[in-house]
Amino acid sequence: MASEHDHDDQNTRTAFRTCPLCEAGCGLEITVKGGAVTRIRGDMEDVFSHGFICPKGSTLRHLHEDPDRVRRPLVKRNGVHEEVDWDEAWAIIADRLPALIAEHGRESVGVYMGNPSAHSLSALLYNRSLLQGLGTRRRFSASTVDQMPRQVAAGYVFGTPLSVPVPDLDHTDFLVIMGANPYASNGSLCTAPDFPGRIEAIRARGGKVVVVDPRRSRTAEEADQWIAIRPGTDALLLAAMATTLAQEGLVAVGEHVAPHVHGVEEVVAALADFTPEAVEMATGVTAGEIRALARRLAGAASGSVYGRIGTTTTEFGTTTSWLIDVVNTLSGNLDRRGGAMFTMPVAGGATTRGAAGVGKGFAVGRGHTVARQLPEVMGEYPAAAMAEEITDAGDEGLKVMITVAGNPVLSTPNSLQLDAALQQLEFMVSVDMYLNETTRHADVILPPPSQLQRGHYDVALLQFAVRNVANYSEPVLPLEDGQPDEWEILARLGLIGAGLDGQVDAATADGAGLATMVQRSVADPTSPIHGRNADEILDALGTEAGPARMLDFMLQTGPFGAAFGANPDGASLANLLANPHGVDFGALQPRLPEALRTPSGKVELNHPVLMADLQRLRAALPGLAEQQMVLVGRRHLRSNNSWMHNIEVLVKGAARCTLHVHPDDAVRIGLIDGGVARVTSRVGEVDATVEVTDAIRPGVVSLPHGWGHGQPGTRMRVAAERPGVNSNILADHQAMDPLSGTSVLNGIPVRVAHV
Ligand SMILES: Nc1nc2c(c(=O)[nH]1)N[C@H]1C(S)=C(S)[C@@H](COP(=O)(O)OP(=O)(O)OC[C@H]3O[C@@H](n4cnc5c(=O)[nH]c(N)nc54)[C@H](O)[C@@H]3O)O[C@H]1N2
Ligand SMILES: Nc1nc2c(c(=O)[nH]1)N[C@H]1C(S)=C(S)[C@@H](COP(=O)(O)OP(=O)(O)OC[C@H]3O[C@@H](n4cnc5c(=O)[nH]c(N)nc54)[C@H](O)[C@@H]3O)O[C@H]1N2
Ligand code: SF4
Ligand SMILES: [Mo]
């Protein structure tokens, strides 16, 4: 392996690997002795992370060695999961799945793809094969409990759902962070290893950082200013900032940007009634503070407003994301150094393909759910509709579910409803490495190899990186004999769904898929290999099936690509193998208008779908101004959604799944620190341990998600010792941002009582 260096000790080697656990993508230096990992630390030479690592990074070893990690397939018999060999597991699926498809049709199969799908090269490249093979349109994913609104807004305004501008962290003079806590999360839709260090660098060079968050998060504590907004009202705050810029003559769209933007005046006019005074009650931020924030943004040499989970998982998630673009544009910060910029991904970019500066644009609604007629968005339906699509869709109800890298029973709204619905399925398959709250319902669990046994490249997260970098990691540890790689599992599952199992194997299907890609590319006038000989390209890609070969093709045909010899020093798999610490293709550069893929070739700042939603926002204003108790979430540095609570070194110490309550609320309700509170929402109730803290706005309580372990039939022994409670029992499956189908997970109306 190219990334190994022999040590004096013949048995010891060092491997370099990008951490796949969160979006930061830190480089790890991994020492392997006699086939076992003995040490993991930050890779000092990594071109992007420069040695940074968080406490989760070194636990890849613990994950690999976790005795509870599923290593061989599990089959449920008489309600109990038993280990079987791979042939037996495949035989059961091949027996049941095609028969159920024949009986009920392809649309009786539902698929849920979870978050680690976005961190697995296999899943990123082969979930597509699985979906094609199954042929169902009833797809769901963690996107609709996460970033979908940000992508929908980007789709309408800039032309593709991957056209998300990112804050140019390393050059900005003024950063406004809304609804994100990168000191805990390490950043999201803004790939930047050592996000905290980059924030500190802004302040060290004389810049300012403002955090808008109902909680005084760690990030807020480290910032120059904390604005304690009322949950769910960021759209109003942003609208009032835009209006302030207009009223005070501060609108200054960048010179090279202005000719490419449609509708600046129209947007300003449509927002005019959202004055700081009109929204101060609802937002809980005074008109003076709103004006000051707008002025500071306009006055900064460069600035960027950045929003994440606290802005997307709300009733106005898409409109909030759009208004972030509006404020960045009006203040002259779109597409400029230190502002909000477009990335130039080395592989797989949606804004680097096809004709430059123009495209098909973005639309939703190619199909609807059965029970509630909710529109398709980006080829999927709201995760919150999964349960009702099983139970309330009559003859068209889902009979089969396949989950890949997801734990929707803990991560999606109205968990108890979904938990019950999954029990009504005729068949369920999970591709997963744990027997958890979701996979306990599966008839067959197919375990992927551990993270250390797989190659890696962050095809998805590097789309949002604050520098254009590329880094490929080879597997650190080998597969066991006969153990399939994750891509083979996904591809074979797809072949079974397509009725081709036994006729075509995964490697052959992969070769055919690659050949199609190459043929399309040589025929595409915008491709760097246009007009070349397809066979010659295929020969150069070699005969080893799998994601590395496909990645090689993507790298070589990308914007920095080697293009199969045309640009010999460019990006290719060989080039990345020779550079185990990654390759840096430089800082973000202005990309307008070439990055656009809208039909008009303009920034559609006044897209009609977004403009129309302002009426809904206006109508909601009086309701938002009413005082009521609401629940928000939070993350902890040592936790990762629902699935890493089985790692002792991460979960030890004080209990983390606590309900944060402001002292004033505690007194009013009669709660004491360490006592128990009953939290009730429209759909459920949980009893949580109270932590009284002034690091939260009065009227707001906070409970982290991803807890509620220790259920019968699960096998996560460490997690079961500190089960916590599942906050998504409280999240309402009906409450969503209608533009994106994304659930309201922040700002859930609740009652809190003492028990
Ligand atoms: N350690 C760790 N890291 C992670 C994860 C993890 O679980 N643990 N998960 C990963 C994933 S999948 C994601 S998507 C990212 C998410 O990354 P972030 O978006 O940074 O997520 P959080 O840390 O939950 O921060 C969200 C913040 O929004 C605030 N908030 C809640 N409601 C509102 C509101 O209405 N308005 C505003 N302005 N703020 C609000 C919350 O108080 C919280 O501080 O993190 C990733 N990184
Ligand atoms: N209330 C509330 N709910 C939330 C959120 C919130 O802030 N508040 N955040 C939301 C967000 S941002 C997200 S992303 C979702 C996450 O929601 P999900 O993606 O549904 O859940 P995870 O907890 O990430 O579970 C990941 C699953 O994948 C498995 N797994 C881990 N690695 C791999 C792998 O490499 N391959 C395979 N095949 N399986 C793997 C794990 O064992 C686990 O079962 O939760 C959402 N839910
Ligand atoms: S910050 Fe994220 S990518 Fe970096 S070591 Fe921690 S979990 Fe891994
Ligand atoms: Mo997420």
mmCIF file with all atom_site columns, N, CA and C in Angstrom, residues 214-259:
data_model
loop_
_atom_site.group_PDB
_atom_site.id
_atom_site.type_symbol
_atom_site.label_atom_id
_atom_site.label_alt_id
_atom_site.label_comp_id
_atom_site.label_asym_id
_atom_site.label_entity_id
_atom_site.label_seq_id
_atom_site.pdbx_PDB_ins_code
_atom_site.Cartn_x
_atom_site.Cartn_y
_atom_site.Cartn_z
_atom_site.occupancy
_atom_site.B_iso_or_equiv
_atom_site.pdbx_formal_charge
_atom_site.auth_seq_id
_atom_site.auth_comp_id
_atom_site.auth_asym_id
_atom_site.auth_atom_id
_atom_site.pdbx_PDB_model_num
ATOM 1   N N  . PRO A 1 214 ? -30.411 30.393 20.365  1.00 0.00 ? 214 PRO A N  1
ATOM 2   C CA . PRO A 1 214 ? -31.142 30.527 21.635  1.00 0.00 ? 214 PRO A CA 1
ATOM 3   C C  . PRO A 1 214 ? -30.333 30.025 22.834  1.00 0.00 ? 214 PRO A C  1
ATOM 4   N N  . ARG A 1 215 ? -29.271 29.279 22.534  1.00 0.00 ? 215 ARG A N  1
ATOM 5   C CA . ARG A 1 215 ? -28.407 28.807 23.627  1.00 0.00 ? 215 ARG A CA 1
ATOM 6   C C  . ARG A 1 215 ? -27.070 29.545 23.575  1.00 0.00 ? 215 ARG A C  1
ATOM 7   N N  . ARG A 1 216 ? -26.507 29.768 24.742  1.00 0.00 ? 216 ARG A N  1
ATOM 8   C CA . ARG A 1 216 ? -25.142 30.289 24.771  1.00 0.00 ? 216 ARG A CA 1
ATOM 9   C C  . ARG A 1 216 ? -24.222 29.084 24.630  1.00 0.00 ? 216 ARG A C  1
ATOM 10  N N  . SER A 1 217 ? -24.084 28.659 23.398  1.00 0.00 ? 217 SER A N  1
ATOM 11  C CA . SER A 1 217 ? -23.285 27.467 23.099  1.00 0.00 ? 217 SER A CA 1
ATOM 12  C C  . SER A 1 217 ? -21.817 27.779 23.341  1.00 0.00 ? 217 SER A C  1
ATOM 13  N N  . ARG A 1 218 ? -21.017 26.767 23.263  1.00 0.00 ? 218 ARG A N  1
ATOM 14  C CA . ARG A 1 218 ? -19.567 26.968 23.369  1.00 0.00 ? 218 ARG A CA 1
ATOM 15  C C  . ARG A 1 218 ? -19.107 27.958 22.289  1.00 0.00 ? 218 ARG A C  1
ATOM 16  N N  . THR A 1 219 ? -19.662 27.834 21.096  1.00 0.00 ? 219 THR A N  1
ATOM 17  C CA . THR A 1 219 ? -19.290 28.748 20.014  1.00 0.00 ? 219 THR A CA 1
ATOM 18  C C  . THR A 1 219 ? -19.685 30.184 20.373  1.00 0.00 ? 219 THR A C  1
ATOM 19  N N  . ALA A 1 220 ? -20.874 30.333 20.963  1.00 0.00 ? 220 ALA A N  1
ATOM 20  C CA . ALA A 1 220 ? -21.319 31.669 21.373  1.00 0.00 ? 220 ALA A CA 1
ATOM 21  C C  . ALA A 1 220 ? -20.385 32.223 22.445  1.00 0.00 ? 220 ALA A C  1
ATOM 22  N N  . GLU A 1 221 ? -19.940 31.361 23.332  1.00 0.00 ? 221 GLU A N  1
ATOM 23  C CA . GLU A 1 221 ? -19.038 31.811 24.397  1.00 0.00 ? 221 GLU A CA 1
ATOM 24  C C  . GLU A 1 221 ? -17.716 32.325 23.830  1.00 0.00 ? 221 GLU A C  1
ATOM 25  N N  . GLU A 1 222 ? -17.277 31.712 22.762  1.00 0.00 ? 222 GLU A N  1
ATOM 26  C CA . GLU A 1 222 ? -15.988 32.097 22.176  1.00 0.00 ? 222 GLU A CA 1
ATOM 27  C C  . GLU A 1 222 ? -16.131 33.277 21.209  1.00 0.00 ? 222 GLU A C  1
ATOM 28  N N  . ALA A 1 223 ? -17.358 33.719 20.948  1.00 0.00 ? 223 ALA A N  1
ATOM 29  C CA . ALA A 1 223 ? -17.572 34.768 19.947  1.00 0.00 ? 223 ALA A CA 1
ATOM 30  C C  . ALA A 1 223 ? -17.523 36.157 20.567  1.00 0.00 ? 223 ALA A C  1
ATOM 31  N N  . ASP A 1 224 ? -17.543 37.187 19.702  1.00 0.00 ? 224 ASP A N  1
ATOM 32  C CA . ASP A 1 224 ? -17.579 38.560 20.196  1.00 0.00 ? 224 ASP A CA 1
ATOM 33  C C  . ASP A 1 224 ? -18.961 38.923 20.699  1.00 0.00 ? 224 ASP A C  1
ATOM 34  N N  . GLN A 1 225 ? -19.979 38.303 20.122  1.00 0.00 ? 225 GLN A N  1
ATOM 35  C CA . GLN A 1 225 ? -21.345 38.658 20.513  1.00 0.00 ? 225 GLN A CA 1
ATOM 36  C C  . GLN A 1 225 ? -22.255 37.443 20.404  1.00 0.00 ? 225 GLN A C  1
ATOM 37  N N  . TRP A 1 226 ? -23.165 37.331 21.369  1.00 0.00 ? 226 TRP A N  1
ATOM 38  C CA . TRP A 1 226 ? -24.182 36.272 21.331  1.00 0.00 ? 226 TRP A CA 1
ATOM 39  C C  . TRP A 1 226 ? -25.539 36.937 21.205  1.00 0.00 ? 226 TRP A C  1
ATOM 40  N N  . ILE A 1 227 ? -26.292 36.580 20.209  1.00 0.00 ? 227 ILE A N  1
ATOM 41  C CA . ILE A 1 227 ? -27.658 37.088 20.047  1.00 0.00 ? 227 ILE A CA 1
ATOM 42  C C  . ILE A 1 227 ? -28.606 35.935 20.335  1.00 0.00 ? 227 ILE A C  1
ATOM 43  N N  . ALA A 1 228 ? -29.354 36.056 21.425  1.00 0.00 ? 228 ALA A N  1
ATOM 44  C CA . ALA A 1 228 ? -30.193 34.948 21.902  1.00 0.00 ? 228 ALA A CA 1
ATOM 45  C C  . ALA A 1 228 ? -31.567 34.987 21.247  1.00 0.00 ? 228 ALA A C  1
ATOM 46  N N  . ILE A 1 229 ? -31.606 34.559 20.026  1.00 0.00 ? 229 ILE A N  1
ATOM 47  C CA . ILE A 1 229 ? -32.841 34.603 19.234  1.00 0.00 ? 229 ILE A CA 1
ATOM 48  C C  . ILE A 1 229 ? -33.872 33.613 19.760  1.00 0.00 ? 229 ILE A C  1
ATOM 49  N N  . ARG A 1 230 ? -35.144 33.916 19.529  1.00 0.00 ? 230 ARG A N  1
ATOM 50  C CA . ARG A 1 230 ? -36.189 32.927 19.827  1.00 0.00 ? 230 ARG A CA 1
ATOM 51  C C  . ARG A 1 230 ? -36.219 31.900 18.693  1.00 0.00 ? 230 ARG A C  1
ATOM 52  N N  . PRO A 1 231 ? -36.319 30.614 19.039  1.00 0.00 ? 231 PRO A N  1
ATOM 53  C CA . PRO A 1 231 ? -36.243 29.555 18.028  1.00 0.00 ? 231 PRO A CA 1
ATOM 54  C C  . PRO A 1 231 ? -37.260 29.742 16.894  1.00 0.00 ? 231 PRO A C  1
ATOM 55  N N  . GLY A 1 232 ? -36.821 29.360 15.702  1.00 0.00 ? 232 GLY A N  1
ATOM 56  C CA . GLY A 1 232 ? -37.729 29.338 14.554  1.00 0.00 ? 232 GLY A CA 1
ATOM 57  C C  . GLY A 1 232 ? -37.982 30.688 13.927  1.00 0.00 ? 232 GLY A C  1
ATOM 58  N N  . THR A 1 233 ? -37.233 31.705 14.339  1.00 0.00 ? 233 THR A N  1
ATOM 59  C CA . THR A 1 233 ? -37.525 33.049 13.831  1.00 0.00 ? 233 THR A CA 1
ATOM 60  C C  . THR A 1 233 ? -36.371 33.673 13.045  1.00 0.00 ? 233 THR A C  1
ATOM 61  N N  . ASP A 1 234 ? -35.412 32.864 12.656  1.00 0.00 ? 234 ASP A N  1
ATOM 62  C CA . ASP A 1 234 ? -34.251 33.404 11.931  1.00 0.00 ? 234 ASP A CA 1
ATOM 63  C C  . ASP A 1 234 ? -34.639 34.064 10.616  1.00 0.00 ? 234 ASP A C  1
ATOM 64  N N  . ALA A 1 235 ? -35.664 33.531 9.937   1.00 0.00 ? 235 ALA A N  1
ATOM 65  C CA . ALA A 1 235 ? -36.083 34.138 8.667   1.00 0.00 ? 235 ALA A CA 1
ATOM 66  C C  . ALA A 1 235 ? -36.496 35.586 8.902   1.00 0.00 ? 235 ALA A C  1
ATOM 67  N N  . LEU A 1 236 ? -37.178 35.827 10.007  1.00 0.00 ? 236 LEU A N  1
ATOM 68  C CA . LEU A 1 236 ? -37.616 37.193 10.311  1.00 0.00 ? 236 LEU A CA 1
ATOM 69  C C  . LEU A 1 236 ? -36.431 38.100 10.593  1.00 0.00 ? 236 LEU A C  1
ATOM 70  N N  . LEU A 1 237 ? -35.484 37.597 11.351  1.00 0.00 ? 237 LEU A N  1
ATOM 71  C CA . LEU A 1 237 ? -34.294 38.391 11.653  1.00 0.00 ? 237 LEU A CA 1
ATOM 72  C C  . LEU A 1 237 ? -33.555 38.766 10.359  1.00 0.00 ? 237 LEU A C  1
ATOM 73  N N  . LEU A 1 238 ? -33.400 37.782 9.477   1.00 0.00 ? 238 LEU A N  1
ATOM 74  C CA . LEU A 1 238 ? -32.684 38.024 8.220   1.00 0.00 ? 238 LEU A CA 1
ATOM 75  C C  . LEU A 1 238 ? -33.448 38.997 7.323   1.00 0.00 ? 238 LEU A C  1
ATOM 76  N N  . ALA A 1 239 ? -34.782 38.814 7.288   1.00 0.00 ? 239 ALA A N  1
ATOM 77  C CA . ALA A 1 239 ? -35.591 39.725 6.474   1.00 0.00 ? 239 ALA A CA 1
ATOM 78  C C  . ALA A 1 239 ? -35.427 41.158 6.974   1.00 0.00 ? 239 ALA A C  1
ATOM 79  N N  . ALA A 1 240 ? -35.413 41.321 8.288   1.00 0.00 ? 240 ALA A N  1
ATOM 80  C CA . ALA A 1 240 ? -35.264 42.665 8.852   1.00 0.00 ? 240 ALA A CA 1
ATOM 81  C C  . ALA A 1 240 ? -33.855 43.214 8.622   1.00 0.00 ? 240 ALA A C  1
ATOM 82  N N  . MET A 1 241 ? -32.866 42.337 8.593   1.00 0.00 ? 241 MET A N  1
ATOM 83  C CA . MET A 1 241 ? -31.510 42.795 8.259   1.00 0.00 ? 241 MET A CA 1
ATOM 84  C C  . MET A 1 241 ? -31.480 43.309 6.820   1.00 0.00 ? 241 MET A C  1
ATOM 85  N N  . ALA A 1 242 ? -32.124 42.564 5.924   1.00 0.00 ? 242 ALA A N  1
ATOM 86  C CA . ALA A 1 242 ? -32.154 42.986 4.519   1.00 0.00 ? 242 ALA A CA 1
ATOM 87  C C  . ALA A 1 242 ? -32.861 44.336 4.395   1.00 0.00 ? 242 ALA A C  1
ATOM 88  N N  . THR A 1 243 ? -33.954 44.492 5.116   1.00 0.00 ? 243 THR A N  1
ATOM 89  C CA . THR A 1 243 ? -34.708 45.748 5.057   1.00 0.00 ? 243 THR A CA 1
ATOM 90  C C  . THR A 1 243 ? -33.875 46.905 5.616   1.00 0.00 ? 243 THR A C  1
ATOM 91  N N  . THR A 1 244 ? -33.144 46.627 6.673   1.00 0.00 ? 244 THR A N  1
ATOM 92  C CA . THR A 1 244 ? -32.255 47.663 7.215   1.00 0.00 ? 244 THR A CA 1
ATOM 93  C C  . THR A 1 244 ? -31.226 48.098 6.178   1.00 0.00 ? 244 THR A C  1
ATOM 94  N N  . LEU A 1 245 ? -30.615 47.127 5.508   1.00 0.00 ? 245 LEU A N  1
ATOM 95  C CA . LEU A 1 245 ? -29.619 47.466 4.480   1.00 0.00 ? 245 LEU A CA 1
ATOM 96  C C  . LEU A 1 245 ? -30.242 48.386 3.427   1.00 0.00 ? 245 LEU A C  1
ATOM 97  N N  . ALA A 1 246 ? -31.492 48.059 3.045   1.00 0.00 ? 246 ALA A N  1
ATOM 98  C CA . ALA A 1 246 ? -32.163 48.861 2.021   1.00 0.00 ? 246 ALA A CA 1
ATOM 99  C C  . ALA A 1 246 ? -32.500 50.252 2.549   1.00 0.00 ? 246 ALA A C  1
ATOM 100 N N  . GLN A 1 247 ? -33.098 50.299 3.756   1.00 0.00 ? 247 GLN A N  1
ATOM 101 C CA . GLN A 1 247 ? -33.518 51.591 4.323   1.00 0.00 ? 247 GLN A CA 1
ATOM 102 C C  . GLN A 1 247 ? -32.341 52.525 4.530   1.00 0.00 ? 247 GLN A C  1
ATOM 103 N N  . GLU A 1 248 ? -31.213 51.966 4.861   1.00 0.00 ? 248 GLU A N  1
ATOM 104 C CA . GLU A 1 248 ? -30.068 52.823 5.209   1.00 0.00 ? 248 GLU A CA 1
ATOM 105 C C  . GLU A 1 248 ? -29.086 53.001 4.052   1.00 0.00 ? 248 GLU A C  1
ATOM 106 N N  . GLY A 1 249 ? -29.523 52.623 2.871   1.00 0.00 ? 249 GLY A N  1
ATOM 107 C CA . GLY A 1 249 ? -28.666 52.827 1.695   1.00 0.00 ? 249 GLY A CA 1
ATOM 108 C C  . GLY A 1 249 ? -27.411 51.985 1.710   1.00 0.00 ? 249 GLY A C  1
ATOM 109 N N  . LEU A 1 250 ? -27.468 50.834 2.340   1.00 0.00 ? 250 LEU A N  1
ATOM 110 C CA . LEU A 1 250 ? -26.265 50.005 2.471   1.00 0.00 ? 250 LEU A CA 1
ATOM 111 C C  . LEU A 1 250 ? -26.213 48.846 1.482   1.00 0.00 ? 250 LEU A C  1
ATOM 112 N N  . VAL A 1 251 ? -27.210 48.793 0.590   1.00 0.00 ? 251 VAL A N  1
ATOM 113 C CA . VAL A 1 251 ? -27.177 47.707 -0.394  1.00 0.00 ? 251 VAL A CA 1
ATOM 114 C C  . VAL A 1 251 ? -26.045 47.983 -1.379  1.00 0.00 ? 251 VAL A C  1
ATOM 115 N N  . ALA A 1 252 ? -25.156 47.032 -1.515  1.00 0.00 ? 252 ALA A N  1
ATOM 116 C CA . ALA A 1 252 ? -23.973 47.223 -2.374  1.00 0.00 ? 252 ALA A CA 1
ATOM 117 C C  . ALA A 1 252 ? -23.583 45.878 -2.979  1.00 0.00 ? 252 ALA A C  1
ATOM 118 N N  . VAL A 1 253 ? -24.384 45.405 -3.919  1.00 0.00 ? 253 VAL A N  1
ATOM 119 C CA . VAL A 1 253 ? -24.088 44.126 -4.567  1.00 0.00 ? 253 VAL A CA 1
ATOM 120 C C  . VAL A 1 253 ? -22.760 44.274 -5.313  1.00 0.00 ? 253 VAL A C  1
ATOM 121 N N  . GLY A 1 254 ? -21.900 43.297 -5.155  1.00 0.00 ? 254 GLY A N  1
ATOM 122 C CA . GLY A 1 254 ? -20.555 43.384 -5.736  1.00 0.00 ? 254 GLY A CA 1
ATOM 123 C C  . GLY A 1 254 ? -20.580 43.706 -7.223  1.00 0.00 ? 254 GLY A C  1
ATOM 124 N N  . GLU A 1 255 ? -19.551 44.427 -7.660  1.00 0.00 ? 255 GLU A N  1
ATOM 125 C CA . GLU A 1 255 ? -19.517 44.897 -9.042  1.00 0.00 ? 255 GLU A CA 1
ATOM 126 C C  . GLU A 1 255 ? -19.522 43.750 -10.062 1.00 0.00 ? 255 GLU A C  1
ATOM 127 N N  . HIS A 1 256 ? -18.743 42.714 -9.788  1.00 0.00 ? 256 HIS A N  1
ATOM 128 C CA . HIS A 1 256 ? -18.694 41.616 -10.756 1.00 0.00 ? 256 HIS A CA 1
ATOM 129 C C  . HIS A 1 256 ? -19.898 40.688 -10.600 1.00 0.00 ? 256 HIS A C  1
ATOM 130 N N  . VAL A 1 257 ? -20.648 40.867 -9.497  1.00 0.00 ? 257 VAL A N  1
ATOM 131 C CA . VAL A 1 257 ? -21.797 40.004 -9.222  1.00 0.00 ? 257 VAL A CA 1
ATOM 132 C C  . VAL A 1 257 ? -23.085 40.609 -9.777  1.00 0.00 ? 257 VAL A C  1
ATOM 133 N N  . ALA A 1 258 ? -23.248 41.926 -9.605  1.00 0.00 ? 258 ALA A N  1
ATOM 134 C CA . ALA A 1 258 ? -24.511 42.604 -9.932  1.00 0.00 ? 258 ALA A CA 1
ATOM 135 C C  . ALA A 1 258 ? -25.072 42.259 -11.318 1.00 0.00 ? 258 ALA A C  1
ATOM 136 N N  . PRO A 1 259 ? -24.230 42.249 -12.362 1.00 0.00 ? 259 PRO A N  1
ATOM 137 C CA . PRO A 1 259 ? -24.813 41.960 -13.687 1.00 0.00 ? 259 PRO A CA 1
ATOM 138 C C  . PRO A 1 259 ? -25.409 40.562 -13.787 1.00 0.00 ? 259 PRO A C  1
#
